[in-house]
Coordinates of C-alpha atoms in Angstrom, one line a residue:
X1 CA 104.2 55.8 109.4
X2 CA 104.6 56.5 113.3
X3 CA 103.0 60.2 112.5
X4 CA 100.0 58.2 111.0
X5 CA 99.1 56.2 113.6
X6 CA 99.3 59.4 116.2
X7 CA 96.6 61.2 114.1
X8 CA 94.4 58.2 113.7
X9 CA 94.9 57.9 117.6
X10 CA 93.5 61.4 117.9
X11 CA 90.7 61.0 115.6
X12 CA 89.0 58.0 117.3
X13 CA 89.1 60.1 120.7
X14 CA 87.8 63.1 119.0
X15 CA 84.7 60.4 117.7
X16 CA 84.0 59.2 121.5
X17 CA 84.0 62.7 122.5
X18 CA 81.3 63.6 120.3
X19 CA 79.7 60.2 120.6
X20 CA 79.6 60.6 124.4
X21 CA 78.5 64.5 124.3
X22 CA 75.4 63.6 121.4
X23 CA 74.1 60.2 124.0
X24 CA 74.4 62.9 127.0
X25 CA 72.8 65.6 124.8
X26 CA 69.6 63.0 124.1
X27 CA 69.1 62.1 127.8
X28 CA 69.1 65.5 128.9
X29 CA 66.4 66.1 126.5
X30 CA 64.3 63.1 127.4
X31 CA 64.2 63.9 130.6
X32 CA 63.5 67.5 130.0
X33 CA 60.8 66.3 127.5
X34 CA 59.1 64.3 130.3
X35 CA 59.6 67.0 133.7
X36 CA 58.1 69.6 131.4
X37 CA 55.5 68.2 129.2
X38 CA 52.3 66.3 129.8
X39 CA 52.0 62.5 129.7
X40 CA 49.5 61.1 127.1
X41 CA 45.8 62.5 128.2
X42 CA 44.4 59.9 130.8
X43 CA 47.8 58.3 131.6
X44 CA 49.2 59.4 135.3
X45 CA 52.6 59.6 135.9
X46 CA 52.8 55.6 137.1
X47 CA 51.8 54.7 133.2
X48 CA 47.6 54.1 135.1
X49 CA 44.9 55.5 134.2
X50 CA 44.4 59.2 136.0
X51 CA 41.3 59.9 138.6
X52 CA 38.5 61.9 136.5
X53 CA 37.2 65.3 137.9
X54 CA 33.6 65.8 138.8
X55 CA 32.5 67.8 135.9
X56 CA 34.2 65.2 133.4
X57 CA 30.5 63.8 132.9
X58 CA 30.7 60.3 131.1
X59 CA 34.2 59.7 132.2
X60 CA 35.3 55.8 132.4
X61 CA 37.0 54.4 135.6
X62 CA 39.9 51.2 135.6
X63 CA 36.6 48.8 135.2
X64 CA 35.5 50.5 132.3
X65 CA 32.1 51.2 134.3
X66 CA 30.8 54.8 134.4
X67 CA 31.1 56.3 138.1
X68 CA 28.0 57.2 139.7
X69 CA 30.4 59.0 141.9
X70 CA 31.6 61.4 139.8
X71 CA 28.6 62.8 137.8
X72 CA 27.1 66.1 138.4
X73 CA 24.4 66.5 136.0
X74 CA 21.5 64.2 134.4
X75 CA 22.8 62.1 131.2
X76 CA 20.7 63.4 128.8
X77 CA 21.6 67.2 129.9
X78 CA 25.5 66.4 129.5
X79 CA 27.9 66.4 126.3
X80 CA 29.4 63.7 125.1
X81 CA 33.4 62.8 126.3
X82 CA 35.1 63.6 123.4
X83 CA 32.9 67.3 123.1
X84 CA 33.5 68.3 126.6
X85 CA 34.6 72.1 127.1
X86 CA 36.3 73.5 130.4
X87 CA 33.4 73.8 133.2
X88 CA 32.9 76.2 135.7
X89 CA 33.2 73.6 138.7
X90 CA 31.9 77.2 141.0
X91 CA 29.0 77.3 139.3
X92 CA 28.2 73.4 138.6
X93 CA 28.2 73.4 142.8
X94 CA 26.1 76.2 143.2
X95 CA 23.2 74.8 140.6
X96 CA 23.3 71.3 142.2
X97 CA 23.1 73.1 145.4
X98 CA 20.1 75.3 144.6
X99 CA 18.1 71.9 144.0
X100 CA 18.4 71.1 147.7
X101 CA 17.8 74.6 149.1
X102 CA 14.6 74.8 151.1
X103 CA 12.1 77.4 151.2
X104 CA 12.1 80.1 153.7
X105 CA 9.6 79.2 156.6
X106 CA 9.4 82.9 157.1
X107 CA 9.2 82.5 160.4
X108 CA 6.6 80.5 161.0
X109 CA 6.4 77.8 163.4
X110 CA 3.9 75.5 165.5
X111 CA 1.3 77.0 167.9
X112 CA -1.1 74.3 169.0
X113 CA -1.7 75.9 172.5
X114 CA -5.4 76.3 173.4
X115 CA -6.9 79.7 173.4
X116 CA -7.4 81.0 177.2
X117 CA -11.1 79.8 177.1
X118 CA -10.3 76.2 176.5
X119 CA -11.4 74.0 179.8
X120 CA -10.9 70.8 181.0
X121 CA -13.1 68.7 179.6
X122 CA -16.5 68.4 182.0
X123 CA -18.0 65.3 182.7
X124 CA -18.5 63.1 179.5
X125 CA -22.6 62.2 178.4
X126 CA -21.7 58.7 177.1
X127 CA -19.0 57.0 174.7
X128 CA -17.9 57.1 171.3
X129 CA -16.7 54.0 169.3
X130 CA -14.6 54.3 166.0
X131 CA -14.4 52.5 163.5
X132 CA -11.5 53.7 161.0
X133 CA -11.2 52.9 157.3
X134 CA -9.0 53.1 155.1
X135 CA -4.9 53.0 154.6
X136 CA -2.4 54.3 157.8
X137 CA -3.2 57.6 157.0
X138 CA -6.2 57.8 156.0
X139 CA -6.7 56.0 159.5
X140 CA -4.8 58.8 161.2
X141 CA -6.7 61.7 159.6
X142 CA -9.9 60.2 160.9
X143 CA -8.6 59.1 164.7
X144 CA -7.3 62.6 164.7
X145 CA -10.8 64.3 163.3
X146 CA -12.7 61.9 166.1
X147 CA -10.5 63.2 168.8
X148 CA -12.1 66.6 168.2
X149 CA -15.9 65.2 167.6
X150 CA -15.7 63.5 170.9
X151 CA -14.4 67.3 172.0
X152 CA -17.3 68.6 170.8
X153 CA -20.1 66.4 171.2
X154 CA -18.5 65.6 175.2
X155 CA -18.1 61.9 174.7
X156 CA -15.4 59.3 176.5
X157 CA -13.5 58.2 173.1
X158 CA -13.1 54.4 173.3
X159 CA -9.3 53.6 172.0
X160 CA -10.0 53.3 167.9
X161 CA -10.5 50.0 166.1
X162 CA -8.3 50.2 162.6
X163 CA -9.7 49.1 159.6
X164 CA -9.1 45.5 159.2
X165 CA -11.3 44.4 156.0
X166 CA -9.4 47.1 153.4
X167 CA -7.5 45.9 150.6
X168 CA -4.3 45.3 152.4
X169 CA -6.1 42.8 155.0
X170 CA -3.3 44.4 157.5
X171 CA -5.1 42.7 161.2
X172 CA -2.9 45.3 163.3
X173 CA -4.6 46.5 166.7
X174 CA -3.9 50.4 167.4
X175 CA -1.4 49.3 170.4
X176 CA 0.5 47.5 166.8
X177 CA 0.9 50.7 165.2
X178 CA 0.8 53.8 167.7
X179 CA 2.3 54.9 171.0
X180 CA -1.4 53.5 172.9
X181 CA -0.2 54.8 176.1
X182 CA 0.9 58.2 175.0
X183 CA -1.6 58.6 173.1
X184 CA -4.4 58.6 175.8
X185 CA -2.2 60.6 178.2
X186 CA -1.2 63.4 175.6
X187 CA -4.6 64.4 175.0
X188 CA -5.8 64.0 178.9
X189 CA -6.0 67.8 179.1
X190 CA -8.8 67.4 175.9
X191 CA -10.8 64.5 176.0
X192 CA -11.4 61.1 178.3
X193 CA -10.0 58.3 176.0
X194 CA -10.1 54.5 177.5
X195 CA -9.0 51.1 176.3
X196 CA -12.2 49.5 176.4
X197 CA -16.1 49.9 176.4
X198 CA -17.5 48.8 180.1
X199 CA -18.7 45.5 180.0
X200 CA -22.1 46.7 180.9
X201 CA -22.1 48.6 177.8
X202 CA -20.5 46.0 175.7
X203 CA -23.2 44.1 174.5
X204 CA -26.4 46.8 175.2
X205 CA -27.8 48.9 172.3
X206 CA -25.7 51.7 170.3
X207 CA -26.7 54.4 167.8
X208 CA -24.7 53.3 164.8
X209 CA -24.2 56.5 162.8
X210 CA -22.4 57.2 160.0
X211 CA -21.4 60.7 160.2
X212 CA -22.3 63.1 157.7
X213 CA -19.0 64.0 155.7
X214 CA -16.9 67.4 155.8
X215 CA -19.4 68.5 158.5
X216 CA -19.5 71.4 160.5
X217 CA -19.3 72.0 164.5
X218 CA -23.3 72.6 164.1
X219 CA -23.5 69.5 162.9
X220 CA -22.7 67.3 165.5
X221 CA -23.9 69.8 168.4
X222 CA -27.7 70.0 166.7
X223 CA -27.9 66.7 165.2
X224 CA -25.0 64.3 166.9
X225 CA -25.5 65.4 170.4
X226 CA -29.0 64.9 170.8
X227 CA -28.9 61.5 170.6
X228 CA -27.5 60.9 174.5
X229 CA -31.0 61.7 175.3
X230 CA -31.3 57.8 174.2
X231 CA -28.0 56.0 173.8
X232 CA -25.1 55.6 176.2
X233 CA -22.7 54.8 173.0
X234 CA -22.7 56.5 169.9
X235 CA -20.7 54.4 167.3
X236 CA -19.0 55.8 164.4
X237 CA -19.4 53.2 161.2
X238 CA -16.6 55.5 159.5
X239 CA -14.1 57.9 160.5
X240 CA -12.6 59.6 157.5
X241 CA -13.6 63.2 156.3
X242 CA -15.8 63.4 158.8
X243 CA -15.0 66.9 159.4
X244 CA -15.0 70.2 157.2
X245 CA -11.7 70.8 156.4
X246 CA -12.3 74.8 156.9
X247 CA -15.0 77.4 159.2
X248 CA -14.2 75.5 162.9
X249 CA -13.0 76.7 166.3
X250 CA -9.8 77.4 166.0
X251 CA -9.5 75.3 169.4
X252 CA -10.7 72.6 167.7
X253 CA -8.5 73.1 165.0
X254 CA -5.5 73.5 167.3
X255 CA -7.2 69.9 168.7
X256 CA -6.9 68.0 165.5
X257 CA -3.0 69.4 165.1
X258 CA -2.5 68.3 168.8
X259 CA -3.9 65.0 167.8
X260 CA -2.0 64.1 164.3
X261 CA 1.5 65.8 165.0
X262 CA 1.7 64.9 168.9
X263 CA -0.5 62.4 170.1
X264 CA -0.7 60.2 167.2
X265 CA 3.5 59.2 167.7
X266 CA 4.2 55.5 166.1
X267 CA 4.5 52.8 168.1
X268 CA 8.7 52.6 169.9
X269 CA 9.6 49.5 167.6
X270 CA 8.0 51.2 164.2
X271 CA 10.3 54.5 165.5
X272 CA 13.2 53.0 165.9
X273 CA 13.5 50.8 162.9
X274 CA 12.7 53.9 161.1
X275 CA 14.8 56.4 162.5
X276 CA 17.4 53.5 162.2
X277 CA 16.3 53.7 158.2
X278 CA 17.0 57.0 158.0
X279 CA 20.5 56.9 159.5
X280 CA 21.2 54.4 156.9
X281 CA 19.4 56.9 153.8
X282 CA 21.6 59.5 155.4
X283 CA 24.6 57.3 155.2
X284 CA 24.5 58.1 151.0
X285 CA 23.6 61.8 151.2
X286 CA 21.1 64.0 151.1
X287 CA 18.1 62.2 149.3
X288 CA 14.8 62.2 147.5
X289 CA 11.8 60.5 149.2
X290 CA 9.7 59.4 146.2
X291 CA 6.3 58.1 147.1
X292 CA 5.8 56.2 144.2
X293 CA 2.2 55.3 144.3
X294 CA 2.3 52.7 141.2
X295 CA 0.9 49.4 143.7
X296 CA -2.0 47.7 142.0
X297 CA -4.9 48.7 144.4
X298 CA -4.4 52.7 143.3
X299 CA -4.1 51.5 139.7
X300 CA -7.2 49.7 139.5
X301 CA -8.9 51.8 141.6
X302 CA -8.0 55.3 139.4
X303 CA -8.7 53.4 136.5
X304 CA -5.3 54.4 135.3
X305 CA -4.1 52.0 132.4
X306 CA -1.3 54.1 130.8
X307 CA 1.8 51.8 129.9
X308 CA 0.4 48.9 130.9
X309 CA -0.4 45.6 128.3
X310 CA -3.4 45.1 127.7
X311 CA -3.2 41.7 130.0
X312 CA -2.6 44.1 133.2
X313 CA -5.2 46.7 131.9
X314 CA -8.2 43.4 132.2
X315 CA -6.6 42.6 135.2
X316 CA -7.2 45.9 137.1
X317 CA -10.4 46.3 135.8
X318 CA -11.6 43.4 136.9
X319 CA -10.3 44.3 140.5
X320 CA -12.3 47.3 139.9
X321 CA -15.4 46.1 139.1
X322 CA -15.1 43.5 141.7
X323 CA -14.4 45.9 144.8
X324 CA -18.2 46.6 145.8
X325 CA -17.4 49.1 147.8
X326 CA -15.6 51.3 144.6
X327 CA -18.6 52.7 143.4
X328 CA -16.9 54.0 140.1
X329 CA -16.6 51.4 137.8
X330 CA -16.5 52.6 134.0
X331 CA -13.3 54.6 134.0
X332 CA -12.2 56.5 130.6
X333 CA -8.1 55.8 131.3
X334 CA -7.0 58.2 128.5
X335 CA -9.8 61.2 130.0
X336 CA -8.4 60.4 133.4
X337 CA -5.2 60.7 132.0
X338 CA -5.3 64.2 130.3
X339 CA -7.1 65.5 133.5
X340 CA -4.1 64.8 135.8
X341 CA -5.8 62.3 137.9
X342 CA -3.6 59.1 137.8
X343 CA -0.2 58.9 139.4
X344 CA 2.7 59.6 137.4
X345 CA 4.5 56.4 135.5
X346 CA 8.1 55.1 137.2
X347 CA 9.3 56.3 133.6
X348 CA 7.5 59.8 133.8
X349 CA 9.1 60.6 137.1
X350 CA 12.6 60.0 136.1
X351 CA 11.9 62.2 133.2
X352 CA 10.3 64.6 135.6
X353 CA 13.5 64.1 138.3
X354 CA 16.1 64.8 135.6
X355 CA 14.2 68.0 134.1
X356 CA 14.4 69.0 137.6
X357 CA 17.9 69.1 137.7
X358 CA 18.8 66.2 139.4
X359 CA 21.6 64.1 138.6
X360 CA 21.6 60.4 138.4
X361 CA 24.2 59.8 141.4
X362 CA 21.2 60.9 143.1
X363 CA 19.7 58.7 146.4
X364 CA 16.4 58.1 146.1
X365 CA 14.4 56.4 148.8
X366 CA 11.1 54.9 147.0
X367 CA 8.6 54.8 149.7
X368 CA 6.0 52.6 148.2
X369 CA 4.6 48.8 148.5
X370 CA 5.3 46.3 145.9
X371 CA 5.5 48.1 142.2
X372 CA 2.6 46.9 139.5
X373 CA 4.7 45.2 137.2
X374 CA 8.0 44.9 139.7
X375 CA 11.5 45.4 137.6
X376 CA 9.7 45.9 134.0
X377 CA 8.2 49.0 135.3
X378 CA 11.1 50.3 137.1
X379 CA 13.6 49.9 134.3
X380 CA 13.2 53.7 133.1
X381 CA 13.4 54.6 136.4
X382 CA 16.1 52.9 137.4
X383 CA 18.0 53.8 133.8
X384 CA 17.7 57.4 135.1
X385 CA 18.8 57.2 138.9
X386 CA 20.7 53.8 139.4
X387 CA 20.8 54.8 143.2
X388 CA 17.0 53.6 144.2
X389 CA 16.4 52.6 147.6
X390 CA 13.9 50.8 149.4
X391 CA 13.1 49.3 152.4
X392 CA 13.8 45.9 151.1
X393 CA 17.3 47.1 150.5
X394 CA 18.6 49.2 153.3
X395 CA 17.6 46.1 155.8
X396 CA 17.9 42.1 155.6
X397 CA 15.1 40.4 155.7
X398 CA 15.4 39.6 159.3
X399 CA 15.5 43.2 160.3
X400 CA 12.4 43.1 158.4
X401 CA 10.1 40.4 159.2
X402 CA 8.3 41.8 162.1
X403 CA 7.1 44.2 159.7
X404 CA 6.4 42.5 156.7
X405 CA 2.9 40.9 157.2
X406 CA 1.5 44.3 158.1
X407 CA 0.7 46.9 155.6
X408 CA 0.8 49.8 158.1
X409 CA 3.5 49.3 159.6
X410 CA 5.2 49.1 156.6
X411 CA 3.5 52.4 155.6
X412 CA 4.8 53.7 158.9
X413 CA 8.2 53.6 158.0
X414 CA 7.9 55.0 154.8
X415 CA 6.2 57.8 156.2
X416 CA 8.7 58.2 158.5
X417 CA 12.0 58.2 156.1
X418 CA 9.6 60.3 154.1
X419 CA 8.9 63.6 156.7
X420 CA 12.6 63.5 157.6
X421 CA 14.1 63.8 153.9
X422 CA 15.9 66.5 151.7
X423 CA 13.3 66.6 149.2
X424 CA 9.4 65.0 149.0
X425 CA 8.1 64.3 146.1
X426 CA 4.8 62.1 145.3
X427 CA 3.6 60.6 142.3
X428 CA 0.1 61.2 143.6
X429 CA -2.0 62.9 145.9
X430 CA -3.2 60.7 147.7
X431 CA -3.6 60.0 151.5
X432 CA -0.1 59.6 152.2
X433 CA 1.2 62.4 150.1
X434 CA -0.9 64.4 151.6
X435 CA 0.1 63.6 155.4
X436 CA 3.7 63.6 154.4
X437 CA 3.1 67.3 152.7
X438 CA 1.6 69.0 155.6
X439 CA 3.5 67.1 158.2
X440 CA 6.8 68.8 156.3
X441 CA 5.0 72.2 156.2
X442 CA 4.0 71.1 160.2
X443 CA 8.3 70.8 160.9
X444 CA 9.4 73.8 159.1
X445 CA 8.4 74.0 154.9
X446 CA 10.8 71.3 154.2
X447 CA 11.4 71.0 150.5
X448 CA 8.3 69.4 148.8
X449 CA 7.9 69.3 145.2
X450 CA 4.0 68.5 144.0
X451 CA 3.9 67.4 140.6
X452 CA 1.7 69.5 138.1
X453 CA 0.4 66.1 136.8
X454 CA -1.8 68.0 134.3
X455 CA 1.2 69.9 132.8
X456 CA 3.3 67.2 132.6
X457 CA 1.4 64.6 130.9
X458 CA 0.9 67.2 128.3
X459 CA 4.4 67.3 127.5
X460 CA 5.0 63.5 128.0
X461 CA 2.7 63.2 125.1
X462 CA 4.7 65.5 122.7
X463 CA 8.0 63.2 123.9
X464 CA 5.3 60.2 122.7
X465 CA 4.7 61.8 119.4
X466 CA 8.2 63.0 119.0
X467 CA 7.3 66.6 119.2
X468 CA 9.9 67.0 122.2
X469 CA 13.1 65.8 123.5
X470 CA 14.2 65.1 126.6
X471 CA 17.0 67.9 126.7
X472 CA 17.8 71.4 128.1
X473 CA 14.6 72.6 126.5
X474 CA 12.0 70.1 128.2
X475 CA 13.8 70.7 131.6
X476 CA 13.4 74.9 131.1
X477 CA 9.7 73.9 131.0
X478 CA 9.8 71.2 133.6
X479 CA 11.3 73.7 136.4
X480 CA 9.3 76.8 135.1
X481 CA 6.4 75.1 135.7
X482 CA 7.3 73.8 139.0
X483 CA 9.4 76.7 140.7
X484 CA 6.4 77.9 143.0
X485 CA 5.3 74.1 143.7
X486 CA 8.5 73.6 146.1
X487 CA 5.7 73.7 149.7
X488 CA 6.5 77.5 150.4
X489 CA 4.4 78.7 153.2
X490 CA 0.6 79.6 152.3
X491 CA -2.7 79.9 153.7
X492 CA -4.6 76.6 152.9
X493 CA -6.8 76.8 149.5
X494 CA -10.5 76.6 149.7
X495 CA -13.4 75.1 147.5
X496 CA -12.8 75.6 143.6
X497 CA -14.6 78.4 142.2
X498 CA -18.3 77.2 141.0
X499 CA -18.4 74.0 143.2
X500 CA -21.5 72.6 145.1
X501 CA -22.4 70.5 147.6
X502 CA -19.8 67.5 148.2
X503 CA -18.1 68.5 145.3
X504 CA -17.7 71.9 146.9
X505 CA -16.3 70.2 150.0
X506 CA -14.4 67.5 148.5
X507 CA -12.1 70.2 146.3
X508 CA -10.8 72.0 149.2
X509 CA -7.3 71.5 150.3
X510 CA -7.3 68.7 153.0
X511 CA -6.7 70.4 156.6
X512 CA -3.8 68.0 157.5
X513 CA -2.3 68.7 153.3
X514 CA -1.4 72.4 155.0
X515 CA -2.1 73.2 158.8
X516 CA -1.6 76.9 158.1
X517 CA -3.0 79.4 159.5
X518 CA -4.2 77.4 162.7
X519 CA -1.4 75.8 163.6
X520 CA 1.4 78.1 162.7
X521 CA 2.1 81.3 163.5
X522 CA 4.9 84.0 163.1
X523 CA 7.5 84.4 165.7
X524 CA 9.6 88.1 165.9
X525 CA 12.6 85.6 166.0
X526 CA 13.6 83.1 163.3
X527 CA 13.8 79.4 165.0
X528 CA 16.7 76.9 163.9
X529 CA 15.4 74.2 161.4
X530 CA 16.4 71.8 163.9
X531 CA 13.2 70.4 165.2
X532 CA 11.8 67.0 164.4
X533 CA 8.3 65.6 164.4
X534 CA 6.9 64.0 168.1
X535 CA 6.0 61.2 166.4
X536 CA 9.0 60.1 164.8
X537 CA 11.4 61.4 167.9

C-alpha cells in the first residue's frame, strides 16, 4: 500500500515534467515563428497597416484614399494591386526623370549687342503714336516691333496706349502693366521715347496710318518716312505684325530682342506677386505650365465646337457673328477640327499628358482665364492629374484683388509662372504660347512640348470610335510623335512651301515664337542654366 502511493507520487511529477517541458516547447516556437517569419502582408509589426513603396501603384493608405504621393506612373499605364510584379525602382526613377530632362542649348546663348555701326540715334523728324491691339502679348509683340519702326523711320516714340476696346475690356494704362520708367531708359541708347505728345501737337493734325502688315525695312523708309515732309505725328491705328517676321537688319532684329526680353520688364507689383507664385508652384515640385487656352473668346472665335452641347455651340456662334471686327464668320467646326486648328480639349490634354509619361501626382499650373464650361469641362482633366493649380488657388482672394479686374495683369502672371517652369506646354498656338515658347528658347531651350494638334486629333478619334485605347500602345505613339517637339534649338522656319502674298507671310514662324539665329549665338564655353528673364527678375 505504502509502495503504491510512492509510485503514484512519482508519476504525477513525471506528468508536470513533461507538461512543463511541452508549454515551454510551444512558446519557444511561437516566438520563433514570429522573429523569423513575416507578419500577414500589409500588417507592420504594431498590428497597423505598413507604409506602401513608390512603385506599389494603386496602393490604399489608413483612410482608404489612394496616395497621390506615392504613384509613379499614369493610372491607365499601371497593373492592377493584386497583379503587381517586383519593379525595377532604378529604372522607374530614371524614366520619370527623362520626362523632365531639358534639351541641350548647345551652347547657345543671348547676344542682343548692336553691331559696331549702330549709332546713337540722331535727331528725331517728328513723333510716333501707338495704338496697340490685341491681348498682353499680342500688345507686347507690337510695342516691341514699334520700338524698331520708330528706329527706322527716326521718330520720338510717344509711351504706347494699350488696347482698351478688346474683348477683355481690361482699362490698364502701360505704367499698370510694365516697368514705364525702365522702359524708356533701357532703350535710351536706341530711340527717344516720352510720356506724352507736346501739347502743341496734342490737338494739331496727324497722318493716321495703318501700317502695312509683315512689312519690310523698305517699307517704312520709301513709303512711311516720307510723310514728315507733311506731318509732325505719324499715328499708328494698329501695332501688331507690323513687321516681317524674317529679311531685316540684324540691328534691328537685335532691337526688337532688346525691346521684348529687356525693356519690356512687368510692372514691380505684377513681378513680385508672380515670382512670389512661383515660389509657391515650386513649393510642390517641379511642374507643368499648361496654357490651357479653352476661355470662351478663342472658342468662339476658332469656331471650335468639339465637346460642347449644342446650347454652348449657339452660344459661341452667336458671339462670333456678333464680333464685327472677326471677319470669319461661317466656321466648319469638324474641318477646323481635322486640320489642327482648335485648341486641344481639357480631356484631350490629360490624355495627351499621361501618353507622355507623366504621372498623375504630377503639379500642374493651368495658366489660363476662366475655363468654357468651368468644372464640367475640367472633370477629365482633373480625373487624370488631381494636382491642378491656378492662380485662384495658390493665393486668397485678397492677395488677388488688385489683379482681378484686369485681364493683363492677370495674363502677366501666368506668363510669368509660365517662362520660369519645368515643362511648357500649350493647348494652342496662340499669342501667348508663342511668347512663352520663344521667351524659353530666349533663357536657355527650357523644356517646351508643342502639341502636334493634327496628329493627335487623329488618334482621339479612333479612342471615339473605339479603334484605340488609352494604354502602353497610344502612349508609344503619343511620345514618338512628339520626341523632336520638346523646343530643341533651331533656326526659325520660314513661309510654307507654295504660299503667296499674306498667306506667304502669315505662315512663317513668328520672330518672337524663336529668336534664333539673331539673338543667339554660340559661345566656345557652355554657360550655367542659371539665368532668368529681365523681365521677370
Amino acid at each position: 500500500m505504502h509502495r503504491r502511493s510512492r509510485l503514484g507520487a512519482g508519476t504525477l511529477s513525471l506528468l508536470r515534467w513533461v507538461l512543463t517541458f511541452a508549454i515551454g516547447a510551444i512558446t519557444l516556437g511561437a516566438l520563433l515563428v514570429v522573429h523569423l517569419f513575416p507578419l500577414s502582408e500589409g500588417m507592420d509589426a504594431s498590428g497597423g497597416q505598413r507604409r506602401p513603396k513608390q512603385h506599389e501603384i494603386g496602393y490604399y493608405g489608413r483612410s482608404g484614399e489612394l496616395r497621390w504621393t506615392q504613384e509613379f506612373a499614369p493610372p491607365q499605364l499601371s497593373k492592377s494591386v493584386a497583379s503587381l510584379e517586383k519593379v525595377d525602382d532604378v529604372n522607374d526613377f530614371s524614366k520619370l526623370e527623362k520626362l523632365w530632362v531639358q534639351p541641350s542649348r548647345r551652347n547657345l546663348v543671348p547676344c542682343l549687342e548692336p553691331s559696331s555701326t549702330y549709332t546713337f540715334p540722331p535727331e528725331t523728324r517728328g513723333y510716333l503714336l501707338v495704338h496697340t491691339n490685341g491681348g498682353l502679348n499680342q500688345m507686347r509683340a507690337g510695342i516691341s516691333d514699334m520700338v524698331a519702326i520708330a528706329r527706322i523711320i527716326n521718330a520720338t516714340l510717344v509711351v504706347p496706349e494699350l488696347d482698351k476696346r478688346s474683348f477683355w475690356r481690361d482699362f490698364s494704362n502701360f505704367s499698370d502693366v510694365f516697368d514705364e520708367g525702365h522702359f524708356v531708359h533701357s532703350l535710351e541708347k536706341d530711340i527717344k521715347i516720352i510720356k506724352k505728345l507736346p501739347k502743341k501737337l496734342a490737338t494739331g493734325t496727324k497722318a493716321v496710318k495703318y501700317f502695312r502688315s509683315w512689312s519690310t525695312h523698305e517699307y517704312y523708309q520709301d513709303e512711311i518716312s516720307p510723310l514728315w515732309n507733311d506731318y509732325q505725328v505719324i499715328r499708328a491705328a494698329k501695332s501688331d505684325s507690323r513687321l516681317a517676321n524674317n529679311n531685316l537688319p540684324i540691328d534691328i532684329q537685335k532691337l526688337r530682342c532688346r525691346a521684348f526680353y529687356e525693356a519690356l520688364q512687368f510692372a514691380p507689383h505684377i513681378k513680385a506677386f508672380g515670382n512670389l507664385l512661383v515660389k509657391r508652384m515650386r513649393s510642390y515640385g517641379r511642374y507643368i505650365a499648361l496654357h490651357l487656352r479653352y476661355e470662351k473668346d478663342m472658342l468662339a472665335f476658332s469656331g471650335c465646337t468639339y465637346g460642347l452641347s449644342p446650347e454652348e455651340a449657339d452660344e459661341l456662334t452667336k458671339i462670333r457673328e456678333n464680333t464685327a471686327h472677326w471677319i470669319v464668320k461661317d466656321i466648319d467646326p469638324i474641318e477646323q477640327r481635322a486640320k489642327g486648328y482648335c485648341p486641344l480639349t481639357p480631356k484631350e490634354v490629360g490624355i495627351f499628358l499621361s501618353g507622355l509619361g507623366y504621372p498623375s501626382n504630377t503639379p500642374i499650373y493651368v495658366a489660363a482665364g476662366e475655363i468654357y464650361g468651368g468644372n464640367a469641362h475640367m472633370a477629365d482633366l482633373h480625373g487624370h492629374f488631381p494636382m491642378l493649380m491656378n492662380k485662384e488657388k495658390l493665393a486668397s482672394p485678397e492677395e488677388l484683388k488688385p489683379f482681378t479686374r484686369f485681364a493683363s495683369q492677370m495674363a502677366a502672371l501666368d506668363y510669368i509662372v509660365s517662362v520660369e517652369s519645368d515643362v511648357f506646354v500649350p493647348s494652342y498656338s496662340g499669342n501667348m504660347a508663342r511668347a512663352v515658347a520663344g521667351h524659353r528658347r530666349f533663357l536657355g531651350h527650357r523644356k517646351t512640348i508643342i502639341p502636334d494638334r493634327k496628329a493627335l486629333v487623329s488618334l482621339f478619334d479612333k479612342i471615339e470610335r473605339g479603334k484605340l485605347q488609352e494604354g502602353q500602345k497610344l502612349s508609344n505613339l503619343i511620345v514618338g510623335i512628339h520626341r523632336k517637339r520638346q523646343g530643341s534649338p533651331r533656326k526659325r522656319k520660314g513661309p510654307i512651301s507654295g504660299t503667296k502674298g499674306k498667306e506667304r507671310f502669315r505662315s512663317e514662324e513668328a520672330f518672337y515664337e524663336n529668336p534664333l539665329p539673331e539673338c543667339l549665338c554660340a559661345r566656345d564655353m557652355p554657360i550655367a542654366n542659371s539665368s532668368r528673364a529681365l523681365l521677370i527678375r
